[in-house]
């Protein structure tokens, strides 16, 4: 049992260090030796958990997917019970991410740019996008959108655009602008009633 606890703690340290490094410097900008140094584990310990850098990157992205989807969902739920308000309120997750981590952009967009076709990183990134869009489509349908998939696509583009622009401009105001645009889109797709989060 003690071995299992030590193994879990080491794995968490490795993943925590890798997440911070990958998010700040990109996948290609970080070497295994940097992860070893930042995590404080031995090289043999890292390789006992992750045989290759690709495996480490894949697990980092899977965990980021779970965390980011939870943050989007939590922000949406805080906006209230109306699915239309939730589609707008989910943008508060972006503001929270910017406030916590700074303007490093979207780890999945970065991974998509850096990862080779057929790699584990690319596969996890594509799965994240499908998962997010399925959730947005379901929320759009519950909001009464005539074309739920189209509204979900527009909202997804606003999320990606806000994350990319935030990195380029280093300005959290881009999230407010994306949120306001989302409110207009939701109104256009579902009706004209004013939304709680969009003015």
Tab-separated table of C-alpha atoms in Angstrom:
chain	number	residue	atom	x	y	z
A	1	UNK	CA	0.000	0.000	0.000
A	2	UNK	CA	2.836	2.381	0.876
A	3	UNK	CA	4.412	1.737	-2.519
A	4	UNK	CA	1.154	2.613	-4.247
A	5	UNK	CA	0.884	5.890	-2.297
A	6	UNK	CA	4.479	6.832	-3.146
A	7	UNK	CA	3.896	5.966	-6.774
A	8	UNK	CA	0.751	8.093	-6.908
A	9	UNK	CA	2.490	11.033	-5.269
A	10	UNK	CA	5.396	10.824	-7.692
A	11	UNK	CA	3.031	10.650	-10.645
A	12	UNK	CA	1.133	13.690	-9.393
A	13	UNK	CA	4.360	15.639	-8.946
A	14	UNK	CA	5.468	14.740	-12.465
A	15	UNK	CA	2.131	15.711	-13.990
A	16	UNK	CA	1.888	18.948	-12.009
A	17	UNK	CA	5.368	20.001	-13.102
A	18	UNK	CA	4.744	18.954	-16.697
A	19	UNK	CA	1.433	20.818	-16.830
A	20	UNK	CA	3.005	24.062	-15.672
A	21	UNK	CA	5.917	23.738	-18.098
A	22	UNK	CA	3.852	22.642	-21.118
A	23	UNK	CA	1.277	25.368	-20.550
A	24	UNK	CA	3.885	28.114	-20.306
A	25	UNK	CA	6.374	26.922	-22.944
A	26	UNK	CA	4.499	24.581	-25.285
A	27	UNK	CA	4.969	20.884	-25.886
A	28	UNK	CA	8.094	21.169	-28.019
A	29	UNK	CA	9.642	23.812	-25.776
A	30	UNK	CA	9.917	21.446	-22.813
A	31	UNK	CA	12.301	18.505	-22.500
A	32	UNK	CA	12.056	15.510	-20.196
A	33	UNK	CA	15.052	16.747	-18.188
A	34	UNK	CA	13.171	19.965	-17.396
A	35	UNK	CA	10.200	17.957	-16.126
A	36	UNK	CA	12.499	15.808	-13.998
A	37	UNK	CA	14.174	18.881	-12.501
A	38	UNK	CA	10.885	20.705	-11.849
A	39	UNK	CA	9.187	17.658	-10.319
A	40	UNK	CA	12.150	16.648	-8.184
A	41	UNK	CA	11.910	12.974	-9.114
A	42	UNK	CA	14.608	10.683	-10.405
A	43	UNK	CA	14.781	9.957	-14.119
A	44	UNK	CA	14.040	6.298	-13.415
A	45	UNK	CA	10.913	7.314	-11.488
A	46	UNK	CA	9.607	9.391	-14.373
A	47	UNK	CA	10.203	6.600	-16.865
A	48	UNK	CA	8.518	4.112	-14.530
A	49	UNK	CA	5.329	6.158	-14.940
A	50	UNK	CA	5.743	7.444	-18.499
A	51	UNK	CA	7.855	5.453	-20.932
A	52	UNK	CA	7.931	8.288	-23.471
A	53	UNK	CA	7.382	12.008	-23.602
A	54	UNK	CA	4.382	11.332	-25.844
A	55	UNK	CA	2.714	9.337	-23.069
A	56	UNK	CA	3.373	12.159	-20.613
A	57	UNK	CA	1.948	14.727	-23.026
A	58	UNK	CA	-1.116	12.560	-23.641
A	59	UNK	CA	-1.855	12.218	-19.929
A	60	UNK	CA	-1.290	15.956	-19.376
A	61	UNK	CA	-3.808	16.760	-22.120
A	62	UNK	CA	-6.364	14.223	-20.844
A	63	UNK	CA	-6.197	15.746	-17.385
A	64	UNK	CA	-6.401	19.228	-18.838
A	65	UNK	CA	-9.480	18.151	-20.803
A	66	UNK	CA	-11.215	16.928	-17.645
A	67	UNK	CA	-10.247	20.050	-15.712
A	68	UNK	CA	-11.234	22.496	-18.455
A	69	UNK	CA	-14.584	20.830	-19.121
A	70	UNK	CA	-15.324	20.960	-15.388
A	71	UNK	CA	-14.442	24.664	-15.280
A	72	UNK	CA	-16.691	25.445	-18.255
A	73	UNK	CA	-19.540	23.439	-16.750
A	74	UNK	CA	-19.173	25.065	-13.327
A	75	UNK	CA	-19.167	28.566	-14.831
A	76	UNK	CA	-22.245	27.718	-16.903
A	77	UNK	CA	-24.107	26.396	-13.859
A	78	UNK	CA	-23.253	29.503	-11.818
A	79	UNK	CA	-25.028	31.580	-14.480
A	80	UNK	CA	-28.390	30.108	-13.447
A	81	UNK	CA	-30.885	27.480	-14.510
A	82	UNK	CA	-31.713	28.895	-17.957
A	83	UNK	CA	-29.590	27.130	-20.611
A	84	UNK	CA	-29.448	30.395	-22.575
A	85	UNK	CA	-27.802	32.144	-19.656
A	86	UNK	CA	-25.463	29.181	-19.215
A	87	UNK	CA	-24.219	29.483	-22.808
A	88	UNK	CA	-23.158	33.042	-21.989
A	89	UNK	CA	-22.027	32.427	-18.418
A	90	UNK	CA	-19.556	29.716	-19.397
A	91	UNK	CA	-17.232	32.483	-20.610
A	92	UNK	CA	-16.552	33.328	-16.968
A	93	UNK	CA	-14.381	30.197	-16.946
A	94	UNK	CA	-12.059	31.923	-19.405
A	95	UNK	CA	-11.751	34.976	-17.171
A	96	UNK	CA	-10.987	32.713	-14.235
A	97	UNK	CA	-8.332	30.862	-16.215
A	98	UNK	CA	-6.708	34.115	-17.291
A	99	UNK	CA	-6.686	35.385	-13.710
A	100	UNK	CA	-5.099	32.164	-12.418
A	101	UNK	CA	-2.580	31.377	-15.144
A	102	UNK	CA	-2.080	34.483	-17.245
A	103	UNK	CA	-2.496	34.764	-20.985
A	104	UNK	CA	-0.933	31.583	-22.326
A	105	UNK	CA	-3.816	30.708	-24.629
A	106	UNK	CA	-5.522	27.368	-25.086
A	107	UNK	CA	-3.371	24.277	-24.427
A	108	UNK	CA	-5.403	22.323	-26.986
A	109	UNK	CA	-4.920	24.879	-29.749
A	110	UNK	CA	-1.216	24.937	-28.922
A	111	UNK	CA	-1.064	21.146	-28.947
A	112	UNK	CA	-2.897	20.977	-32.277
A	113	UNK	CA	-0.316	23.300	-33.807
A	114	UNK	CA	2.667	21.432	-32.377
A	115	UNK	CA	1.532	17.810	-32.501
A	116	UNK	CA	2.061	15.636	-35.536
A	117	UNK	CA	-0.890	14.013	-37.268
A	118	UNK	CA	-1.441	10.572	-35.782
A	119	UNK	CA	0.237	11.411	-32.481
A	120	UNK	CA	-1.371	10.791	-29.112
A	121	UNK	CA	-1.393	14.525	-28.414
A	122	UNK	CA	-3.290	15.208	-31.627
A	123	UNK	CA	-5.800	12.451	-30.849
A	124	UNK	CA	-6.485	13.775	-27.345
A	125	UNK	CA	-6.841	17.309	-28.696
A	126	UNK	CA	-9.366	16.212	-31.308
A	127	UNK	CA	-11.312	14.233	-28.698
A	128	UNK	CA	-11.409	17.299	-26.435
A	129	UNK	CA	-12.887	19.384	-29.248
A	130	UNK	CA	-15.537	16.731	-29.985
A	131	UNK	CA	-16.386	16.454	-26.297
A	132	UNK	CA	-16.688	20.211	-25.850
A	133	UNK	CA	-18.792	20.641	-28.965
A	134	UNK	CA	-21.128	17.803	-27.976
A	135	UNK	CA	-21.699	19.524	-24.626
A	136	UNK	CA	-22.273	22.900	-26.289
A	137	UNK	CA	-24.681	21.330	-28.778
A	138	UNK	CA	-26.655	19.681	-25.981
A	139	UNK	CA	-26.797	22.977	-24.077
A	140	UNK	CA	-27.835	24.829	-27.250
A	141	UNK	CA	-30.628	22.341	-27.852
A	142	UNK	CA	-31.896	22.775	-24.295
A	143	UNK	CA	-31.758	26.536	-24.857
A	144	UNK	CA	-34.204	26.133	-27.737
A	145	UNK	CA	-31.845	26.920	-30.614
A	146	UNK	CA	-33.386	26.206	-34.009
A	147	UNK	CA	-29.997	24.851	-35.141
A	148	UNK	CA	-28.230	23.671	-32.000
A	149	UNK	CA	-25.129	22.455	-33.833
A	150	UNK	CA	-24.666	25.823	-35.546
A	151	UNK	CA	-24.985	27.768	-32.296
A	152	UNK	CA	-22.561	25.372	-30.603
A	153	UNK	CA	-20.083	25.862	-33.439
A	154	UNK	CA	-20.307	29.646	-33.092
A	155	UNK	CA	-19.838	29.495	-29.321
A	156	UNK	CA	-16.856	27.166	-29.766
A	157	UNK	CA	-15.274	29.613	-32.189
A	158	UNK	CA	-15.751	32.433	-29.686
A	159	UNK	CA	-14.084	30.384	-26.952
A	160	UNK	CA	-11.102	29.551	-29.162
A	161	UNK	CA	-10.896	33.107	-30.467
A	162	UNK	CA	-10.953	34.627	-26.995
A	163	UNK	CA	-8.192	32.296	-25.800
A	164	UNK	CA	-6.040	33.019	-28.857
A	165	UNK	CA	-6.642	36.787	-28.745
A	166	UNK	CA	-5.981	36.856	-25.013
A	167	UNK	CA	-2.579	35.369	-25.635
A	168	UNK	CA	-1.780	37.740	-28.489
A	169	UNK	CA	-3.111	40.931	-26.894
A	170	UNK	CA	-2.506	40.117	-23.216
A	171	UNK	CA	-5.850	41.723	-22.433
A	172	UNK	CA	-8.631	40.059	-20.442
A	173	UNK	CA	-11.154	42.422	-22.079
A	174	UNK	CA	-11.276	40.015	-25.022
A	175	UNK	CA	-13.259	37.614	-22.825
A	176	UNK	CA	-15.833	40.300	-22.068
A	177	UNK	CA	-16.128	40.975	-25.792
A	178	UNK	CA	-16.522	37.272	-26.564
A	179	UNK	CA	-19.133	36.942	-23.830
A	180	UNK	CA	-21.099	39.886	-25.242
A	181	UNK	CA	-20.909	38.358	-28.718
A	182	UNK	CA	-22.130	35.042	-27.293
A	183	UNK	CA	-25.167	36.800	-25.814
A	184	UNK	CA	-26.004	38.248	-29.231
A	185	UNK	CA	-25.616	34.833	-30.852
A	186	UNK	CA	-27.821	33.123	-28.298
A	187	UNK	CA	-30.509	35.756	-28.795
A	188	UNK	CA	-30.312	35.370	-32.551
A	189	UNK	CA	-30.645	31.592	-32.339
A	190	UNK	CA	-33.266	31.386	-29.593
A	191	UNK	CA	-35.181	34.670	-29.338
A	192	UNK	CA	-34.844	38.257	-28.216
A	193	UNK	CA	-35.274	38.006	-24.442
A	194	UNK	CA	-32.471	39.766	-22.578
A	195	UNK	CA	-29.922	37.403	-21.035
A	196	UNK	CA	-28.654	37.767	-17.498
A	197	UNK	CA	-24.963	37.698	-18.421
A	198	UNK	CA	-25.015	39.539	-21.701
A	199	UNK	CA	-26.569	42.906	-20.956
